[in-house]
Amino acid sequence: MKRRRVIYEGKAKTLYEGTEPGTLVQYFKDDATAGNGAKKDTIEGKGVLNNRISEYLMTQLAGIGVPTHFVRRLNMREQLIKEVEIIPLEVVVRNVAAGSMSKRLGIEEGTPLPRSIIEYYYKNDGLNDPWVSEEHITAFGWASPQDLDDIVNLTIRVNDFLSGLFLGAGIKLVDFKLEFGRLWENDYMRIVLADEISPDNCRLWDATTGNKLDKDRFRRDMGGVVEAYSEVARRLGIMPESVQGENKGPVLVQ
Ligand code: TMP
């Protein structure tokens, strides 16, 4: 196999130099981590599913005019993306109380929020991705007020659209994390959606039973991670059967 230059090695993905100028190849690994790397495992088939699910969601979002870094899926584990300057923020949207919000504010998991809430975390593993405000973001220059304006507008659109899309598949979009980047085209810059959208960075609950179909199954040692991710893909209509393991499948709809 031809060697490629690694641009960035993350916990669940690797970025390689792209096949066209201004592009990168995003490779989805089977590795899973939680608690900033404190808990680690390999979940066979996760990378294939996340690649496909993220491709689908990014493509649907592009269809309503949300700019993204996604270009096209290359194979089972890789997608071509536009090279962007990543804004060092994790933008979390919450529709229902869960996870760190429930712990921090003492709100029972599953409590619907009076309105959707956007939170920001500074992307810095050494500091454990601390919670920050718009004041910190603009004061320290991680994003300009104009950048933040664009980020908020895009985030609200993504939340509205994905909430409806998942509900149509019998899934409640409890919360999720987005990342954004600056895409430079000549002298013109625009903010685009980057990274991935998958059950690794969303909380997805079955709309009827409340069954968890996301990475909390890994974080909370519940088991059935690949089965849950497969179920999400199946309900989105992008995988006809839930199959475990790469040798046997998964069978993906092209
Ligand atoms: P939290 O409740 O742990 O703050 O997570 C909120 C949402 O953001 C949840 O859907 C998981 C996602 N998330 C990530 O994708 N990466 C992260 O590093 C964190 C902290 C959360």
Coordinates of C-alpha atoms and ligand atoms in Angstrom, one line a residue:
M1 CA 0.0 0.0 0.0
K2 CA 1.3 3.5 -0.9
R3 CA 2.5 5.5 2.1
R4 CA 0.7 8.7 2.8
R5 CA 1.6 11.7 4.9
V6 CA -0.2 11.8 8.2
I7 CA -1.4 15.4 8.8
Y8 CA -3.1 14.8 12.2
E9 CA -3.7 11.7 14.3
G10 CA -6.8 12.0 16.5
K11 CA -8.4 9.6 18.9
A12 CA -11.0 8.2 16.5
K13 CA -9.8 9.6 13.2
T14 CA -6.6 10.1 11.2
L15 CA -6.2 12.9 8.6
Y16 CA -3.9 12.2 5.7
E17 CA -2.8 14.5 2.9
G18 CA -5.5 14.7 0.2
T19 CA -5.7 13.5 -3.3
E20 CA -6.4 17.0 -4.6
P21 CA -5.0 20.4 -3.6
G22 CA -6.7 21.9 -0.6
T23 CA -8.1 18.5 0.5
L24 CA -7.5 15.9 3.2
V25 CA -8.5 12.3 3.6
Q26 CA -10.4 11.6 6.8
Y27 CA -9.9 8.0 8.0
F28 CA -12.4 6.6 10.5
K29 CA -10.8 4.2 13.0
D30 CA -12.5 1.6 15.2
D31 CA -10.9 3.1 18.3
A32 CA -13.1 4.5 21.0
T33 CA -12.1 6.7 23.9
A34 CA -14.0 8.3 26.7
G35 CA -13.0 10.6 29.6
N36 CA -10.3 12.3 27.5
G37 CA -8.6 9.0 26.7
A38 CA -8.9 7.5 30.2
K39 CA -11.1 4.7 28.8
K40 CA -10.0 3.0 25.5
D41 CA -11.2 0.2 23.4
T42 CA -11.5 -1.0 19.8
I43 CA -15.1 -1.5 18.5
E44 CA -15.0 -3.5 15.3
G45 CA -17.0 -1.9 12.6
K46 CA -17.5 1.5 14.3
G47 CA -15.3 3.4 11.8
V48 CA -17.2 2.1 8.8
L49 CA -20.6 3.0 10.3
N50 CA -19.5 6.5 11.4
N51 CA -18.0 7.2 8.0
R52 CA -21.3 6.3 6.3
I53 CA -23.5 8.0 8.8
S54 CA -21.4 11.2 8.8
E55 CA -21.4 11.2 5.0
Y56 CA -25.2 10.9 4.9
L57 CA -25.8 13.7 7.5
M58 CA -23.3 16.1 6.0
T59 CA -24.8 15.5 2.5
Q60 CA -28.3 16.1 3.8
L61 CA -27.1 19.3 5.5
A62 CA -25.4 20.5 2.3
G63 CA -28.8 19.9 0.6
I64 CA -30.4 22.6 2.8
G65 CA -27.5 25.0 2.2
V66 CA -25.3 24.4 5.2
P67 CA -21.7 24.6 4.1
T68 CA -19.5 21.7 5.1
H69 CA -16.0 20.4 4.6
F70 CA -17.3 17.1 3.2
V71 CA -16.5 16.4 -0.5
R72 CA -17.2 12.7 -1.0
R73 CA -16.8 9.3 0.5
L74 CA -13.8 7.4 -0.9
N75 CA -14.3 3.9 0.5
M76 CA -15.6 2.1 3.6
R77 CA -13.4 4.0 6.0
E78 CA -12.3 7.2 4.2
Q79 CA -13.8 10.4 3.0
L80 CA -12.3 13.3 1.1
I81 CA -12.7 16.6 2.9
K82 CA -11.7 20.2 2.3
E83 CA -8.8 21.4 4.3
V84 CA -10.0 24.0 6.8
E85 CA -8.5 25.9 9.7
I86 CA -10.2 24.3 12.6
I87 CA -11.7 26.7 15.2
P88 CA -10.6 25.3 18.6
L89 CA -14.2 25.0 19.9
E90 CA -16.5 22.1 20.6
V91 CA -20.0 23.5 20.1
V92 CA -22.5 21.5 22.0
V93 CA -26.3 21.8 21.4
R94 CA -28.7 20.4 24.0
N95 CA -32.4 19.7 23.6
V96 CA -32.9 17.5 26.5
A97 CA -30.8 17.4 29.8
A98 CA -28.2 14.6 29.8
G99 CA -24.5 13.9 30.5
S100 CA -22.4 16.7 31.9
M101 CA -25.3 19.2 32.0
S102 CA -27.3 16.9 34.2
K103 CA -24.3 16.4 36.5
R104 CA -23.2 20.0 36.6
L105 CA -26.6 21.5 37.1
G106 CA -28.4 18.7 38.9
I107 CA -31.1 18.3 36.2
E108 CA -32.4 14.7 35.8
E109 CA -31.4 13.1 32.6
G110 CA -34.3 13.1 30.1
T111 CA -35.8 16.4 31.3
P112 CA -36.7 18.4 28.2
L113 CA -35.1 21.9 28.2
P114 CA -37.3 25.0 27.9
R115 CA -35.3 25.8 24.7
S116 CA -32.3 24.5 22.9
I117 CA -29.1 25.5 24.6
I118 CA -25.7 26.1 23.0
E119 CA -22.5 25.6 25.0
Y120 CA -18.9 26.1 24.0
Y121 CA -15.9 24.1 25.1
Y122 CA -12.3 25.1 24.4
K123 CA -10.6 22.2 22.4
N124 CA -7.6 21.5 24.5
D125 CA -6.9 17.9 25.7
G126 CA -4.3 19.2 28.2
L127 CA -7.0 21.2 30.0
N128 CA -9.7 18.6 29.5
D129 CA -11.7 20.8 27.1
P130 CA -13.0 23.3 29.6
W131 CA -16.4 25.0 29.4
V132 CA -16.0 28.6 28.1
S133 CA -18.3 31.5 27.3
E134 CA -18.5 33.8 24.3
E135 CA -16.5 36.3 26.3
H136 CA -13.5 34.0 26.5
I137 CA -13.8 33.0 22.8
T138 CA -13.8 36.5 21.5
A139 CA -11.4 37.9 24.1
F140 CA -8.7 35.3 23.4
G141 CA -9.3 35.4 19.7
W142 CA -10.3 31.8 19.2
A143 CA -13.2 33.2 17.0
S144 CA -14.2 36.7 16.1
P145 CA -17.7 38.0 17.0
Q146 CA -18.6 37.6 13.2
D147 CA -17.3 34.0 13.2
L148 CA -19.4 33.3 16.3
D149 CA -22.4 34.8 14.7
D150 CA -22.0 32.5 11.8
I151 CA -21.4 29.5 14.1
V152 CA -24.6 30.2 16.1
N153 CA -26.7 30.6 13.0
L154 CA -25.4 27.4 11.4
T155 CA -25.7 25.5 14.7
I156 CA -29.3 26.5 15.1
R157 CA -30.1 25.4 11.5
V158 CA -28.2 22.1 12.0
N159 CA -30.1 21.4 15.2
D160 CA -33.5 22.2 13.6
F161 CA -32.9 20.0 10.6
L162 CA -31.2 17.1 12.3
S163 CA -33.9 17.0 15.1
G164 CA -36.5 16.6 12.4
L165 CA -34.5 14.1 10.4
F166 CA -33.9 11.9 13.4
L167 CA -37.4 12.1 14.7
G168 CA -38.6 10.9 11.3
A169 CA -36.4 7.8 12.0
G170 CA -37.9 7.4 15.5
I171 CA -34.9 8.9 17.2
K172 CA -34.7 11.8 19.7
L173 CA -31.7 14.0 19.2
V174 CA -30.9 14.7 22.8
D175 CA -27.6 16.6 22.3
F176 CA -24.6 16.7 20.0
K177 CA -21.2 18.3 19.4
L178 CA -20.2 20.2 16.3
E179 CA -16.9 21.6 15.1
F180 CA -16.3 24.4 12.6
G181 CA -13.5 25.5 10.4
R182 CA -12.5 28.4 8.3
L183 CA -12.4 27.7 4.6
W184 CA -10.3 30.0 2.6
E185 CA -11.1 30.5 -1.1
N186 CA -8.8 33.2 -2.5
D187 CA -9.1 36.1 -0.1
Y188 CA -12.6 35.1 1.0
M189 CA -13.2 33.2 4.2
R190 CA -16.3 31.4 5.3
I191 CA -17.2 29.2 8.2
V192 CA -18.0 25.6 7.4
L193 CA -19.1 22.6 9.4
A194 CA -16.2 20.2 9.9
D195 CA -15.2 17.0 11.7
E196 CA -18.0 14.4 11.8
I197 CA -21.6 13.9 12.9
S198 CA -22.1 10.4 14.1
P199 CA -23.3 8.5 17.2
D200 CA -19.8 9.2 18.6
N201 CA -20.7 12.8 19.1
C202 CA -24.5 12.8 19.4
R203 CA -26.9 11.4 22.1
L204 CA -29.5 9.5 20.2
W205 CA -32.4 7.9 22.1
D206 CA -35.1 5.7 20.7
A207 CA -38.1 8.1 20.6
T208 CA -40.5 5.5 22.1
T209 CA -38.4 3.4 24.5
G210 CA -35.6 5.9 25.3
N211 CA -33.0 3.1 24.4
K212 CA -29.6 4.7 23.9
L213 CA -28.2 4.4 20.3
D214 CA -25.0 6.3 20.8
K215 CA -21.5 6.4 22.4
D216 CA -23.0 6.4 25.9
R217 CA -23.3 2.6 25.5
F218 CA -19.4 2.6 25.5
R219 CA -18.9 5.4 28.1
R220 CA -21.3 3.6 30.5
D221 CA -20.2 0.0 29.7
M222 CA -23.7 -0.9 28.5
G223 CA -22.4 -3.1 25.5
G224 CA -24.1 -3.4 22.1
V225 CA -22.3 -0.4 20.7
V226 CA -22.0 -1.6 17.1
E227 CA -25.5 -2.9 17.2
A228 CA -26.8 0.5 18.3
Y229 CA -24.8 2.4 15.6
S230 CA -26.0 -0.1 13.0
E231 CA -29.6 0.5 14.1
V232 CA -29.1 4.3 13.6
A233 CA -27.8 3.6 10.0
R234 CA -30.6 1.1 9.4
R235 CA -33.2 3.6 10.5
L236 CA -31.7 6.4 8.3
G237 CA -32.1 4.0 5.4
I238 CA -28.4 3.7 4.7
M239 CA -27.8 0.1 5.9
P240 CA -30.4 -2.5 5.1
E241 CA -29.3 -5.1 7.8
S242 CA -27.4 -4.8 11.0
V243 CA -24.3 -6.8 10.6
Q244 CA -21.4 -7.0 13.0
G245 CA -17.7 -7.1 12.0
E246 CA -15.9 -6.0 8.9
N247 CA -15.4 -9.4 7.4
K248 CA -19.1 -10.3 7.4
G249 CA -20.2 -6.8 6.5
P250 CA -21.7 -4.2 7.3
V251 CA -23.5 -4.2 4.0
L252 CA -23.8 -0.5 3.0
V253 CA -26.2 1.0 0.5
Q254 CA -24.1 3.0 -2.0
Ligands
TMP1 P1 -21.5 16.0 27.6 O1 -22.8 15.9 28.2 O2 -20.5 15.0 28.0 O3 -21.0 17.4 27.8 O4 -21.7 15.8 26.0 C1 -22.6 16.6 25.2 C2 -22.6 16.1 23.8 O5 -21.4 16.4 23.2 C3 -22.8 14.6 23.7 O6 -23.6 14.3 22.6 C4 -21.4 14.0 23.4 C5 -20.7 15.2 22.7 N1 -19.3 15.3 23.0 C6 -18.3 15.0 22.1 O7 -18.7 14.6 21.0 N2 -17.0 15.2 22.5 C7 -16.6 15.6 23.7 O8 -15.4 15.7 23.9 C8 -17.6 15.9 24.6 C9 -17.3 16.4 26.0 C10 -18.9 15.8 24.3

